[in-house]
PDB file of C-alpha atoms in Angstrom:
ATOM      1  CA  MET A 239      38.545   3.218 -13.215  1.00  0.00           C
ATOM      2  CA  ILE A 240      34.977   2.738 -14.508  1.00  0.00           C
ATOM      3  CA  GLY A 241      35.640   5.400 -17.154  1.00  0.00           C
ATOM      4  CA  THR A 242      38.645   3.480 -18.490  1.00  0.00           C
ATOM      5  CA  ILE A 243      36.585   0.307 -18.817  1.00  0.00           C
ATOM      6  CA  LEU A 244      33.723   2.125 -20.572  1.00  0.00           C
ATOM      7  CA  LYS A 245      35.989   3.116 -23.442  1.00  0.00           C
ATOM      8  CA  ARG A 246      35.865  -0.511 -24.554  1.00  0.00           C
ATOM      9  CA  LYS A 247      32.133  -0.999 -23.985  1.00  0.00           C
ATOM     10  CA  LYS A 248      29.009  -0.302 -25.981  1.00  0.00           C
ATOM     11  CA  VAL A 249      26.895   2.053 -23.870  1.00  0.00           C
ATOM     12  CA  ILE A 250      23.148   2.576 -24.285  1.00  0.00           C
ATOM     13  CA  PHE A 251      21.701   5.517 -22.352  1.00  0.00           C
ATOM     14  CA  ILE A 252      17.894   5.668 -22.210  1.00  0.00           C
ATOM     15  CA  ALA A 253      15.983   8.812 -21.224  1.00  0.00           C
ATOM     16  CA  GLY A 254      12.350   9.912 -21.294  1.00  0.00           C
ATOM     17  CA  ASP A 255       9.056   8.847 -19.779  1.00  0.00           C
ATOM     18  CA  ARG A 256       9.209   5.311 -21.215  1.00  0.00           C
ATOM     19  CA  LYS A 257      12.808   4.605 -20.189  1.00  0.00           C
ATOM     20  CA  ARG A 258      11.950   1.737 -17.844  1.00  0.00           C
ATOM     21  CA  GLU A 259       9.900  -0.193 -20.405  1.00  0.00           C
ATOM     22  CA  THR A 260      12.447   0.506 -23.139  1.00  0.00           C
ATOM     23  CA  ALA A 261      15.325  -0.726 -20.972  1.00  0.00           C
ATOM     24  CA  TYR A 262      13.395  -3.936 -20.297  1.00  0.00           C
ATOM     25  CA  PHE A 263      12.848  -4.670 -23.986  1.00  0.00           C
ATOM     26  CA  ALA A 264      16.360  -3.572 -24.942  1.00  0.00           C
ATOM     27  CA  ASN A 265      17.814  -6.027 -22.440  1.00  0.00           C
ATOM     28  CA  PHE A 266      15.537  -8.786 -23.725  1.00  0.00           C
ATOM     29  CA  VAL A 267      16.453  -8.167 -27.358  1.00  0.00           C
ATOM     30  CA  LEU A 268      20.213  -7.943 -26.794  1.00  0.00           C
ATOM     31  CA  LYS A 269      20.916 -10.466 -24.032  1.00  0.00           C
ATOM     32  CA  ASP A 270      20.790 -13.477 -26.358  1.00  0.00           C
ATOM     33  CA  SER A 271      23.737 -12.153 -28.382  1.00  0.00           C
ATOM     34  CA  PHE A 272      25.664 -10.028 -25.878  1.00  0.00           C
ATOM     35  CA  THR A 273      26.544  -9.923 -22.184  1.00  0.00           C
ATOM     36  CA  VAL A 274      24.452  -7.089 -20.800  1.00  0.00           C
ATOM     37  CA  PHE A 275      24.655  -5.044 -17.616  1.00  0.00           C
ATOM     38  CA  SER A 276      21.575  -2.909 -16.956  1.00  0.00           C
ATOM     39  CA  SER A 277      21.227  -0.203 -14.307  1.00  0.00           C
ATOM     40  CA  ASP A 278      18.798   2.560 -13.350  1.00  0.00           C
ATOM     41  CA  LYS A 279      21.689   4.871 -12.431  1.00  0.00           C
ATOM     42  CA  MET A 280      25.242   5.658 -13.484  1.00  0.00           C
ATOM     43  CA  PRO A 281      27.593   2.736 -12.748  1.00  0.00           C
ATOM     44  CA  SER A 282      29.859   3.216  -9.756  1.00  0.00           C
ATOM     45  CA  ILE A 283      32.925   1.410  -8.411  1.00  0.00           C
ATOM     46  CA  PHE A 284      30.516  -1.076  -6.808  1.00  0.00           C
ATOM     47  CA  ASP A 285      29.481  -2.157 -10.317  1.00  0.00           C
ATOM     48  CA  PHE A 286      33.083  -2.620 -11.444  1.00  0.00           C
ATOM     49  CA  PHE A 287      33.035  -6.379 -12.021  1.00  0.00           C
ATOM     50  CA  SER A 288      29.550  -6.376 -13.580  1.00  0.00           C
ATOM     51  CA  VAL A 289      30.647  -3.711 -16.061  1.00  0.00           C
ATOM     52  CA  LEU A 290      33.967  -5.444 -16.678  1.00  0.00           C
ATOM     53  CA  LYS A 291      32.400  -8.745 -17.752  1.00  0.00           C
ATOM     54  CA  SER A 292      29.668  -7.145 -19.904  1.00  0.00           C
ATOM     55  CA  SER A 293      29.979  -6.048 -23.526  1.00  0.00           C
ATOM     56  CA  VAL A 294      26.866  -3.834 -23.466  1.00  0.00           C
ATOM     57  CA  ILE A 295      25.939  -1.390 -20.692  1.00  0.00           C
ATOM     58  CA  ILE A 296      22.312  -0.188 -20.513  1.00  0.00           C
ATOM     59  CA  ILE A 297      21.728   2.860 -18.304  1.00  0.00           C
ATOM     60  CA  GLU A 298      18.367   4.432 -17.466  1.00  0.00           C
ATOM     61  CA  ASP A 299      18.519   8.170 -16.929  1.00  0.00           C
ATOM     62  CA  ASN A 300      18.159   9.156 -13.273  1.00  0.00           C
ATOM     63  CA  ASP A 301      16.650  12.609 -12.798  1.00  0.00           C
ATOM     64  CA  SER A 302      18.573  13.087  -9.563  1.00  0.00           C
ATOM     65  CA  GLU A 303      21.894  13.090 -11.444  1.00  0.00           C
ATOM     66  CA  ASP A 304      23.286  16.321 -12.837  1.00  0.00           C
ATOM     67  CA  PRO A 305      22.885  16.585 -16.649  1.00  0.00           C
ATOM     68  CA  LEU A 306      26.490  17.798 -17.039  1.00  0.00           C
ATOM     69  CA  LYS A 307      27.730  14.787 -15.080  1.00  0.00           C
ATOM     70  CA  VAL A 308      25.682  12.523 -17.348  1.00  0.00           C
ATOM     71  CA  LYS A 309      27.063  14.230 -20.466  1.00  0.00           C
ATOM     72  CA  ASN A 310      30.673  13.876 -19.272  1.00  0.00           C
ATOM     73  CA  PHE A 311      30.076  10.260 -18.370  1.00  0.00           C
ATOM     74  CA  LEU A 312      28.659   9.375 -21.795  1.00  0.00           C
ATOM     75  CA  GLU A 313      31.590  11.047 -23.540  1.00  0.00           C
ATOM     76  CA  LEU A 314      33.880   8.430 -21.985  1.00  0.00           C
ATOM     77  CA  SER A 315      32.490   5.731 -24.278  1.00  0.00           C
ATOM     78  CA  ARG A 316      33.721   5.349 -27.850  1.00  0.00           C
ATOM     79  CA  PHE A 317      30.396   3.728 -28.802  1.00  0.00           C
ATOM     80  CA  CYS A 318      27.399   5.369 -27.161  1.00  0.00           C
ATOM     81  CA  ILE A 319      23.750   5.209 -28.207  1.00  0.00           C
ATOM     82  CA  PHE A 320      21.463   7.858 -26.730  1.00  0.00           C
ATOM     83  CA  VAL A 321      17.800   6.774 -26.715  1.00  0.00           C
ATOM     84  CA  VAL A 322      15.082   9.349 -26.041  1.00  0.00           C
ATOM     85  CA  THR A 323      11.471   8.195 -25.663  1.00  0.00           C
ATOM     86  CA  GLU A 324       8.479  10.490 -25.442  1.00  0.00           C
ATOM     87  CA  THR A 325       8.989  12.856 -22.514  1.00  0.00           C
ATOM     88  CA  GLU A 326       7.689  15.956 -20.785  1.00  0.00           C
ATOM     89  CA  GLU A 327      11.197  16.875 -19.530  1.00  0.00           C
ATOM     90  CA  LYS A 328      12.740  18.096 -22.781  1.00  0.00           C
ATOM     91  CA  ALA A 329      14.901  20.701 -21.059  1.00  0.00           C
ATOM     92  CA  ARG A 330      16.930  17.982 -19.328  1.00  0.00           C
ATOM     93  CA  ILE A 331      17.456  16.156 -22.630  1.00  0.00           C
ATOM     94  CA  ARG A 332      18.636  19.357 -24.298  1.00  0.00           C
ATOM     95  CA  LYS A 333      21.167  19.970 -21.504  1.00  0.00           C
ATOM     96  CA  ILE A 334      22.638  16.495 -21.883  1.00  0.00           C
ATOM     97  CA  LEU A 335      22.809  16.850 -25.662  1.00  0.00           C
ATOM     98  CA  GLN A 336      24.438  20.293 -25.661  1.00  0.00           C
ATOM     99  CA  GLY A 337      27.643  20.562 -27.642  1.00  0.00           C
ATOM    100  CA  PRO A 338      29.194  18.263 -30.258  1.00  0.00           C
ATOM    101  CA  LEU A 339      27.276  15.047 -30.957  1.00  0.00           C
ATOM    102  CA  GLU A 340      29.706  13.340 -33.332  1.00  0.00           C
ATOM    103  CA  LYS A 341      30.355  10.426 -30.977  1.00  0.00           C
ATOM    104  CA  LEU A 342      26.690   9.740 -30.214  1.00  0.00           C
ATOM    105  CA  ILE A 343      24.263   7.570 -32.136  1.00  0.00           C
ATOM    106  CA  LEU A 344      20.785   8.979 -31.536  1.00  0.00           C
ATOM    107  CA  VAL A 345      17.615   6.883 -31.325  1.00  0.00           C
ATOM    108  CA  LEU A 346      14.765   9.355 -30.928  1.00  0.00           C
ATOM    109  CA  ASP A 347      11.003   9.403 -30.646  1.00  0.00           C
ATOM    110  CA  PHE A 348       9.865  11.011 -33.906  1.00  0.00           C
ATOM    111  CA  SER A 349       8.159  13.993 -32.248  1.00  0.00           C
ATOM    112  CA  ILE A 350      11.129  14.554 -29.919  1.00  0.00           C
ATOM    113  CA  ALA A 351      13.531  14.446 -32.869  1.00  0.00           C
ATOM    114  CA  ARG A 352      11.649  17.265 -34.538  1.00  0.00           C
ATOM    115  CA  LYS A 353      11.626  19.408 -31.401  1.00  0.00           C
ATOM    116  CA  LEU A 354      15.297  18.784 -30.647  1.00  0.00           C
ATOM    117  CA  LYS A 355      16.139  19.637 -34.262  1.00  0.00           C
ATOM    118  CA  LYS A 356      18.794  16.912 -34.363  1.00  0.00           C
ATOM    119  CA  ARG A 357      17.426  14.897 -37.271  1.00  0.00           C
ATOM    120  CA  LYS A 358      20.054  16.304 -39.647  1.00  0.00           C
ATOM    121  CA  LYS A 359      22.714  14.480 -37.695  1.00  0.00           C
ATOM    122  CA  LYS A 360      23.960  11.484 -39.664  1.00  0.00           C
ATOM    123  CA  ASP A 361      23.590   8.779 -37.021  1.00  0.00           C
ATOM    124  CA  VAL A 362      19.909   9.126 -36.103  1.00  0.00           C
ATOM    125  CA  LEU A 363      17.108   6.556 -36.033  1.00  0.00           C
ATOM    126  CA  THR A 364      13.565   7.726 -35.315  1.00  0.00           C
ATOM    127  CA  PHE A 365      10.560   5.709 -34.169  1.00  0.00           C
ATOM    128  CA  GLY A 366       6.868   6.101 -33.380  1.00  0.00           C
ATOM    129  CA  ILE A 367       3.441   4.480 -33.533  1.00  0.00           C
ATOM    130  CA  ASP A 368       1.658   5.250 -36.817  1.00  0.00           C
ATOM    131  CA  ARG A 369       4.466   7.685 -37.684  1.00  0.00           C
ATOM    132  CA  LYS A 370       5.096   6.719 -41.289  1.00  0.00           C
ATOM    133  CA  ARG A 371       7.926   9.224 -41.675  1.00  0.00           C
ATOM    134  CA  ALA A 372       9.864   7.613 -38.833  1.00  0.00           C
ATOM    135  CA  ALA A 373      12.592   5.051 -39.562  1.00  0.00           C
ATOM    136  CA  PHE A 374      10.714   2.448 -37.469  1.00  0.00           C
ATOM    137  CA  TYR A 375       6.977   2.602 -36.883  1.00  0.00           C
ATOM    138  CA  ILE A 376       4.209   0.313 -35.660  1.00  0.00           C
ATOM    139  CA  THR A 377       0.856  -0.214 -37.402  1.00  0.00           C
ATOM    140  CA  ASP A 378      -2.061  -2.659 -37.198  1.00  0.00           C
ATOM    141  CA  ILE A 379      -2.154  -3.153 -33.443  1.00  0.00           C
ATOM    142  CA  HIS A 380      -4.584  -5.868 -32.314  1.00  0.00           C
ATOM    143  CA  GLN A 381      -5.068  -6.885 -28.704  1.00  0.00           C
ATOM    144  CA  ARG A 382      -6.902  -9.804 -27.196  1.00  0.00           C
ATOM    145  CA  GLU A 383      -7.134 -10.964 -23.598  1.00  0.00           C
ATOM    146  CA  LYS A 384      -3.935 -13.025 -23.779  1.00  0.00           C
ATOM    147  CA  GLU A 385      -2.287 -11.882 -27.016  1.00  0.00           C
ATOM    148  CA  THR A 386      -0.982  -8.754 -28.729  1.00  0.00           C
ATOM    149  CA  ASN A 387       0.057  -8.530 -32.350  1.00  0.00           C
ATOM    150  CA  PHE A 388       1.230  -5.667 -34.521  1.00  0.00           C
ATOM    151  CA  LYS A 389       3.407  -4.873 -37.520  1.00  0.00           C
ATOM    152  CA  VAL A 390       6.774  -3.136 -37.396  1.00  0.00           C
ATOM    153  CA  ASN A 391       7.701  -1.216 -40.548  1.00  0.00           C
ATOM    154  CA  TYR A 392      11.134   0.059 -41.564  1.00  0.00           C
ATOM    155  CA  GLY A 393      12.262   0.993 -45.039  1.00  0.00           C
ATOM    156  CA  ALA A 394      10.459  -1.325 -47.445  1.00  0.00           C
ATOM    157  CA  ASN A 395      10.188  -4.070 -44.809  1.00  0.00           C
ATOM    158  CA  THR A 396       7.285  -5.158 -42.627  1.00  0.00           C
ATOM    159  CA  ILE A 397       7.678  -7.722 -39.866  1.00  0.00           C
ATOM    160  CA  PRO A 398       4.735  -9.094 -37.838  1.00  0.00           C
ATOM    161  CA  PHE A 399       5.151  -9.376 -34.074  1.00  0.00           C
ATOM    162  CA  TRP A 400       3.147 -11.501 -31.648  1.00  0.00           C
ATOM    163  CA  VAL A 401       3.313 -11.486 -27.873  1.00  0.00           C
ATOM    164  CA  LYS A 402       1.587 -14.130 -25.746  1.00  0.00           C
ATOM    165  CA  GLU A 403      -0.032 -11.609 -23.433  1.00  0.00           C
ATOM    166  CA  LYS A 404      -1.917  -8.348 -23.607  1.00  0.00           C
ATOM    167  CA  LEU A 405       0.647  -5.557 -23.568  1.00  0.00           C
ATOM    168  CA  LYS A 406      -0.018  -2.067 -22.290  1.00  0.00           C
ATOM    169  CA  ASN A 407       0.241   0.717 -24.861  1.00  0.00           C
ATOM    170  CA  LYS A 408       3.450   1.992 -23.254  1.00  0.00           C
ATOM    171  CA  GLU A 409       4.962  -1.504 -23.620  1.00  0.00           C
ATOM    172  CA  ILE A 410       4.031  -1.753 -27.298  1.00  0.00           C
ATOM    173  CA  TYR A 411       5.645   1.649 -27.800  1.00  0.00           C
ATOM    174  CA  ALA A 412       8.807   0.533 -25.977  1.00  0.00           C
ATOM    175  CA  VAL A 413       9.362  -2.319 -28.440  1.00  0.00           C
ATOM    176  CA  LEU A 414      10.274   0.235 -31.139  1.00  0.00           C
ATOM    177  CA  PRO A 415      13.450   1.777 -29.675  1.00  0.00           C
ATOM    178  CA  ALA A 416      14.563  -1.734 -28.689  1.00  0.00           C
ATOM    179  CA  LEU A 417      14.233  -2.791 -32.335  1.00  0.00           C
ATOM    180  CA  CYS A 418      16.200   0.284 -33.420  1.00  0.00           C
ATOM    181  CA  LEU A 419      18.960  -0.978 -31.128  1.00  0.00           C
ATOM    182  CA  ALA A 420      18.694  -4.453 -32.646  1.00  0.00           C
ATOM    183  CA  LYS A 421      19.194  -2.899 -36.075  1.00  0.00           C
ATOM    184  CA  ILE A 422      22.251  -0.926 -34.906  1.00  0.00           C
ATOM    185  CA  PHE A 423      23.720  -4.111 -33.419  1.00  0.00           C
ATOM    186  CA  LYS A 424      23.067  -5.895 -36.747  1.00  0.00           C
ATOM    187  CA  LEU A 425      20.651  -8.452 -35.319  1.00  0.00           C
ATOM    188  CA  ASN A 426      18.182 -10.246 -37.579  1.00  0.00           C
ATOM    189  CA  LEU A 427      14.810  -8.656 -36.834  1.00  0.00           C
ATOM    190  CA  ALA A 428      12.876 -11.699 -38.007  1.00  0.00           C
ATOM    191  CA  ASN A 429      14.771 -13.737 -35.398  1.00  0.00           C
ATOM    192  CA  VAL A 430      14.031 -11.079 -32.808  1.00  0.00           C
ATOM    193  CA  SER A 431      10.340 -11.312 -33.679  1.00  0.00           C
ATOM    194  CA  HIS A 432      10.471 -15.088 -33.205  1.00  0.00           C
ATOM    195  CA  ARG A 433      12.177 -14.748 -29.812  1.00  0.00           C
ATOM    196  CA  ILE A 434       9.585 -12.224 -28.646  1.00  0.00           C
ATOM    197  CA  ARG A 435       6.803 -14.597 -29.640  1.00  0.00           C
ATOM    198  CA  GLU A 436       8.379 -17.663 -28.021  1.00  0.00           C
ATOM    199  CA  GLU A 437      10.187 -16.267 -24.975  1.00  0.00           C
ATOM    200  CA  LEU A 438       8.793 -12.914 -23.852  1.00  0.00           C
ATOM    201  CA  THR A 439       6.859 -13.270 -20.597  1.00  0.00           C
ATOM    202  CA  SER A 440       5.462 -10.920 -18.022  1.00  0.00           C
ATOM    203  CA  GLY A 441       7.581  -9.588 -15.210  1.00  0.00           C
ATOM    204  CA  ARG A 442       7.959  -5.972 -16.157  1.00  0.00           C
TER     205      ARG A 442
END
């Protein structure tokens, strides 16, 4: 039943050591334009109505779930984005990504992309801090007691970001894959920057 519904949904699966922070920012970035259901495990029949009424499903990888089960689950969706942050558990990621990848859009940490050797795939966005060869990268990080600002670079574009609190390094990092998602969903990144400045609060 859930599998049938997922065929009509946009699924975002987030793996790696920064999955929790990335899921938080992804939800923040997307929720103003889409109905979002976010979970730290695979949706079950108990999530039926939440999934049904949502257009975007965000799932954090759960290490207790079998990689093959995860892979089969993701293949149910016609629009699935696989996000991989920096991680020590690369073997698990490789197991999930085994086989054809035509249906997946990959959003990968730049160093992970190189090690997974998937960068030749057409639908890939890479990200990293001070990684100028990545599609999205952060430079010029400045932190004060109650403010963080930095620049996000992609292509020939640079957009300044301000946050009204001091972010941890792992939180600054997690902004990048969320912005990759915003780009895929055709959101205006300048508007996203404004929302982050005006609306983002603590609570992570």
